[in-house]
């Protein structure tokens, strides 16, 4: 399990540092923010396991997502939603992708230990890379490929661990 806990995040770091299909290899500030977000997401598993036993996930995410939105507000430039389709996309991102995703995560966390969930959730960037390759013809380097292998290896290890 320790190999999985170390290997999967190392794979995500390799994916982040691979630069993807960006012409200049990516922006280091973007990589730092992405890695920090991933670290905070992992910490989220540990606190989630404690708090979800005492407080409803609906309540936690209602306040947590509101607080997160307010925290990043100064750094966001808004483009006005121009039509009903724009508002539908915004609501879909908020309700389906974010809120429902976190509720499903909570259901999984109640059934699995935090360490196992933390490793499994490292599949998110791998799936994002695969979708980017399929939908937008994104490229990634050998470094990114080795990152995918590390993540998949970590997930397999944790799933086989009894």
mmCIF file of C-alpha atoms in Angstrom:
data_model
loop_
_atom_site.group_PDB
_atom_site.id
_atom_site.type_symbol
_atom_site.label_atom_id
_atom_site.label_comp_id
_atom_site.label_asym_id
_atom_site.label_seq_id
_atom_site.Cartn_x
_atom_site.Cartn_y
_atom_site.Cartn_z
ATOM 1 C CA UNK A 1 0.000 0.000 0.000
ATOM 2 C CA UNK A 2 2.899 2.374 0.711
ATOM 3 C CA UNK A 3 4.203 1.850 -2.825
ATOM 4 C CA UNK A 4 0.759 2.782 -4.155
ATOM 5 C CA UNK A 5 0.482 5.839 -1.877
ATOM 6 C CA UNK A 6 3.868 7.093 -3.084
ATOM 7 C CA UNK A 7 3.750 5.905 -6.684
ATOM 8 C CA UNK A 8 0.368 7.260 -7.743
ATOM 9 C CA UNK A 9 1.023 10.884 -6.664
ATOM 10 C CA UNK A 10 4.498 10.652 -8.205
ATOM 11 C CA UNK A 11 2.776 9.638 -11.432
ATOM 12 C CA UNK A 12 0.464 12.650 -11.210
ATOM 13 C CA UNK A 13 3.501 14.895 -10.669
ATOM 14 C CA UNK A 14 5.150 13.400 -13.777
ATOM 15 C CA UNK A 15 1.958 14.026 -15.750
ATOM 16 C CA UNK A 16 1.885 17.622 -14.527
ATOM 17 C CA UNK A 17 5.520 18.235 -15.386
ATOM 18 C CA UNK A 18 5.287 16.623 -18.824
ATOM 19 C CA UNK A 19 3.902 19.841 -20.315
ATOM 20 C CA UNK A 20 1.262 18.119 -22.405
ATOM 21 C CA UNK A 21 0.562 19.594 -25.798
ATOM 22 C CA UNK A 22 1.304 23.208 -24.891
ATOM 23 C CA UNK A 23 3.721 24.745 -27.379
ATOM 24 C CA UNK A 24 6.034 26.171 -24.710
ATOM 25 C CA UNK A 25 5.841 23.113 -22.439
ATOM 26 C CA UNK A 26 3.468 24.750 -19.974
ATOM 27 C CA UNK A 27 3.551 27.446 -17.351
ATOM 28 C CA UNK A 28 5.411 26.594 -14.120
ATOM 29 C CA UNK A 29 2.882 28.587 -12.050
ATOM 30 C CA UNK A 30 0.103 26.434 -13.529
ATOM 31 C CA UNK A 31 2.033 23.277 -12.636
ATOM 32 C CA UNK A 32 2.614 24.520 -9.081
ATOM 33 C CA UNK A 33 -1.072 25.378 -8.648
ATOM 34 C CA UNK A 34 -2.090 22.001 -10.038
ATOM 35 C CA UNK A 35 0.249 20.101 -7.716
ATOM 36 C CA UNK A 36 -0.889 22.180 -4.738
ATOM 37 C CA UNK A 37 -4.518 21.493 -5.632
ATOM 38 C CA UNK A 38 -3.728 17.778 -5.814
ATOM 39 C CA UNK A 39 -2.011 17.877 -2.416
ATOM 40 C CA UNK A 40 -4.964 19.691 -0.845
ATOM 41 C CA UNK A 41 -7.305 17.200 -2.464
ATOM 42 C CA UNK A 42 -5.378 14.365 -0.782
ATOM 43 C CA UNK A 43 -5.579 16.135 2.584
ATOM 44 C CA UNK A 44 -9.299 16.384 1.917
ATOM 45 C CA UNK A 45 -9.509 12.568 2.158
ATOM 46 C CA UNK A 46 -8.072 12.519 5.652
ATOM 47 C CA UNK A 47 -10.332 15.243 7.006
ATOM 48 C CA UNK A 48 -13.297 13.887 5.074
ATOM 49 C CA UNK A 49 -13.024 10.521 6.759
ATOM 50 C CA UNK A 50 -13.226 12.240 10.154
ATOM 51 C CA UNK A 51 -15.932 14.833 9.451
ATOM 52 C CA UNK A 52 -18.253 12.761 7.266
ATOM 53 C CA UNK A 53 -18.912 10.509 10.246
ATOM 54 C CA UNK A 54 -20.349 13.448 12.225
ATOM 55 C CA UNK A 55 -21.694 15.935 9.677
ATOM 56 C CA UNK A 56 -23.720 15.334 6.530
ATOM 57 C CA UNK A 57 -21.663 15.598 3.315
ATOM 58 C CA UNK A 58 -24.442 17.802 1.906
ATOM 59 C CA UNK A 59 -23.837 20.333 4.690
ATOM 60 C CA UNK A 60 -20.050 20.149 4.434
ATOM 61 C CA UNK A 61 -20.012 20.698 0.685
ATOM 62 C CA UNK A 62 -22.644 23.414 0.787
ATOM 63 C CA UNK A 63 -20.409 25.503 3.041
ATOM 64 C CA UNK A 64 -17.109 24.242 1.628
ATOM 65 C CA UNK A 65 -17.913 24.999 -2.003
ATOM 66 C CA UNK A 66 -19.336 28.402 -1.042
ATOM 67 C CA UNK A 67 -16.191 29.242 0.972
ATOM 68 C CA UNK A 68 -13.937 28.059 -1.867
ATOM 69 C CA UNK A 69 -15.868 30.156 -4.374
ATOM 70 C CA UNK A 70 -15.550 33.242 -2.205
ATOM 71 C CA UNK A 71 -11.830 32.599 -1.633
ATOM 72 C CA UNK A 72 -10.995 32.586 -5.352
ATOM 73 C CA UNK A 73 -13.362 35.431 -6.225
ATOM 74 C CA UNK A 74 -10.621 38.110 -6.275
ATOM 75 C CA UNK A 75 -8.618 36.122 -8.838
ATOM 76 C CA UNK A 76 -11.479 35.505 -11.289
ATOM 77 C CA UNK A 77 -12.429 37.577 -14.299
ATOM 78 C CA UNK A 78 -16.052 37.069 -15.225
ATOM 79 C CA UNK A 79 -17.458 36.925 -18.723
ATOM 80 C CA UNK A 80 -21.205 37.437 -18.698
ATOM 81 C CA UNK A 81 -23.387 34.443 -19.463
ATOM 82 C CA UNK A 82 -24.955 35.492 -22.730
ATOM 83 C CA UNK A 83 -27.772 33.042 -23.192
ATOM 84 C CA UNK A 84 -29.685 30.126 -21.711
ATOM 85 C CA UNK A 85 -27.128 27.594 -22.989
ATOM 86 C CA UNK A 86 -24.364 29.411 -21.073
ATOM 87 C CA UNK A 87 -26.406 29.316 -17.877
ATOM 88 C CA UNK A 88 -27.194 25.635 -18.481
ATOM 89 C CA UNK A 89 -23.491 24.860 -18.881
ATOM 90 C CA UNK A 90 -22.638 26.747 -15.675
ATOM 91 C CA UNK A 91 -25.373 24.958 -13.731
ATOM 92 C CA UNK A 92 -24.303 21.613 -15.203
ATOM 93 C CA UNK A 93 -20.682 22.175 -14.161
ATOM 94 C CA UNK A 94 -21.721 23.212 -10.680
ATOM 95 C CA UNK A 95 -24.428 20.671 -9.960
ATOM 96 C CA UNK A 96 -23.522 17.618 -12.006
ATOM 97 C CA UNK A 97 -19.748 17.718 -12.303
ATOM 98 C CA UNK A 98 -18.876 19.271 -8.950
ATOM 99 C CA UNK A 99 -21.660 18.681 -6.431
ATOM 100 C CA UNK A 100 -22.730 15.225 -7.630
ATOM 101 C CA UNK A 101 -19.102 14.197 -8.051
ATOM 102 C CA UNK A 102 -18.357 15.084 -4.441
ATOM 103 C CA UNK A 103 -21.470 13.293 -3.204
ATOM 104 C CA UNK A 104 -20.353 10.128 -5.022
ATOM 105 C CA UNK A 105 -16.887 10.579 -3.546
ATOM 106 C CA UNK A 106 -18.450 10.734 -0.054
ATOM 107 C CA UNK A 107 -20.365 7.532 -0.717
ATOM 108 C CA UNK A 108 -17.110 5.830 -1.707
ATOM 109 C CA UNK A 109 -15.241 7.212 1.287
ATOM 110 C CA UNK A 110 -17.855 5.750 3.633
ATOM 111 C CA UNK A 111 -17.212 2.303 2.149
ATOM 112 C CA UNK A 112 -13.422 2.392 1.635
ATOM 113 C CA UNK A 113 -10.505 3.500 3.769
ATOM 114 C CA UNK A 114 -9.075 6.962 3.093
ATOM 115 C CA UNK A 115 -5.708 5.721 1.796
ATOM 116 C CA UNK A 116 -7.329 3.474 -0.775
ATOM 117 C CA UNK A 117 -9.655 6.254 -1.942
ATOM 118 C CA UNK A 118 -6.737 8.688 -2.175
ATOM 119 C CA UNK A 119 -4.876 6.385 -4.552
ATOM 120 C CA UNK A 120 -7.961 5.566 -6.645
ATOM 121 C CA UNK A 121 -8.761 9.261 -7.096
ATOM 122 C CA UNK A 122 -5.370 9.716 -8.765
ATOM 123 C CA UNK A 123 -7.141 8.276 -11.805
ATOM 124 C CA UNK A 124 -8.800 11.666 -12.357
ATOM 125 C CA UNK A 125 -5.828 13.318 -14.103
ATOM 126 C CA UNK A 126 -5.176 10.146 -16.102
ATOM 127 C CA UNK A 127 -8.768 10.152 -17.353
ATOM 128 C CA UNK A 128 -8.482 13.883 -18.077
ATOM 129 C CA UNK A 129 -5.354 13.256 -20.179
ATOM 130 C CA UNK A 130 -7.037 10.417 -22.073
ATOM 131 C CA UNK A 131 -10.105 12.585 -22.776
ATOM 132 C CA UNK A 132 -7.874 15.474 -23.886
ATOM 133 C CA UNK A 133 -6.067 13.114 -26.270
ATOM 134 C CA UNK A 134 -9.320 11.772 -27.698
ATOM 135 C CA UNK A 135 -11.300 15.011 -27.875
ATOM 136 C CA UNK A 136 -8.655 17.681 -28.536
ATOM 137 C CA UNK A 137 -5.723 15.762 -29.994
ATOM 138 C CA UNK A 138 -3.587 16.599 -26.940
ATOM 139 C CA UNK A 139 -0.030 15.227 -26.910
ATOM 140 C CA UNK A 140 2.034 14.166 -23.963
ATOM 141 C CA UNK A 141 5.659 13.198 -23.578
ATOM 142 C CA UNK A 142 7.330 10.018 -22.384
ATOM 143 C CA UNK A 143 7.462 11.648 -18.947
ATOM 144 C CA UNK A 144 3.658 11.887 -19.016
ATOM 145 C CA UNK A 145 3.397 8.297 -20.224
ATOM 146 C CA UNK A 146 5.540 7.117 -17.332
ATOM 147 C CA UNK A 147 3.274 9.113 -15.009
ATOM 148 C CA UNK A 148 0.212 7.291 -16.331
ATOM 149 C CA UNK A 149 1.969 3.955 -15.741
ATOM 150 C CA UNK A 150 2.833 4.947 -12.153
ATOM 151 C CA UNK A 151 -0.757 5.996 -11.420
ATOM 152 C CA UNK A 152 -2.259 2.850 -12.953
ATOM 153 C CA UNK A 153 0.296 0.701 -11.112
ATOM 154 C CA UNK A 154 -0.587 2.376 -7.805
ATOM 155 C CA UNK A 155 -4.293 1.849 -8.374
ATOM 156 C CA UNK A 156 -3.768 -1.817 -9.253
ATOM 157 C CA UNK A 157 -1.608 -2.311 -6.148
ATOM 158 C CA UNK A 158 -4.170 -0.757 -3.836
ATOM 159 C CA UNK A 159 -7.029 -2.712 -5.384
ATOM 160 C CA UNK A 160 -5.150 -5.995 -4.988
ATOM 161 C CA UNK A 161 -4.201 -5.215 -1.368
ATOM 162 C CA UNK A 162 -6.562 -7.045 0.947
#
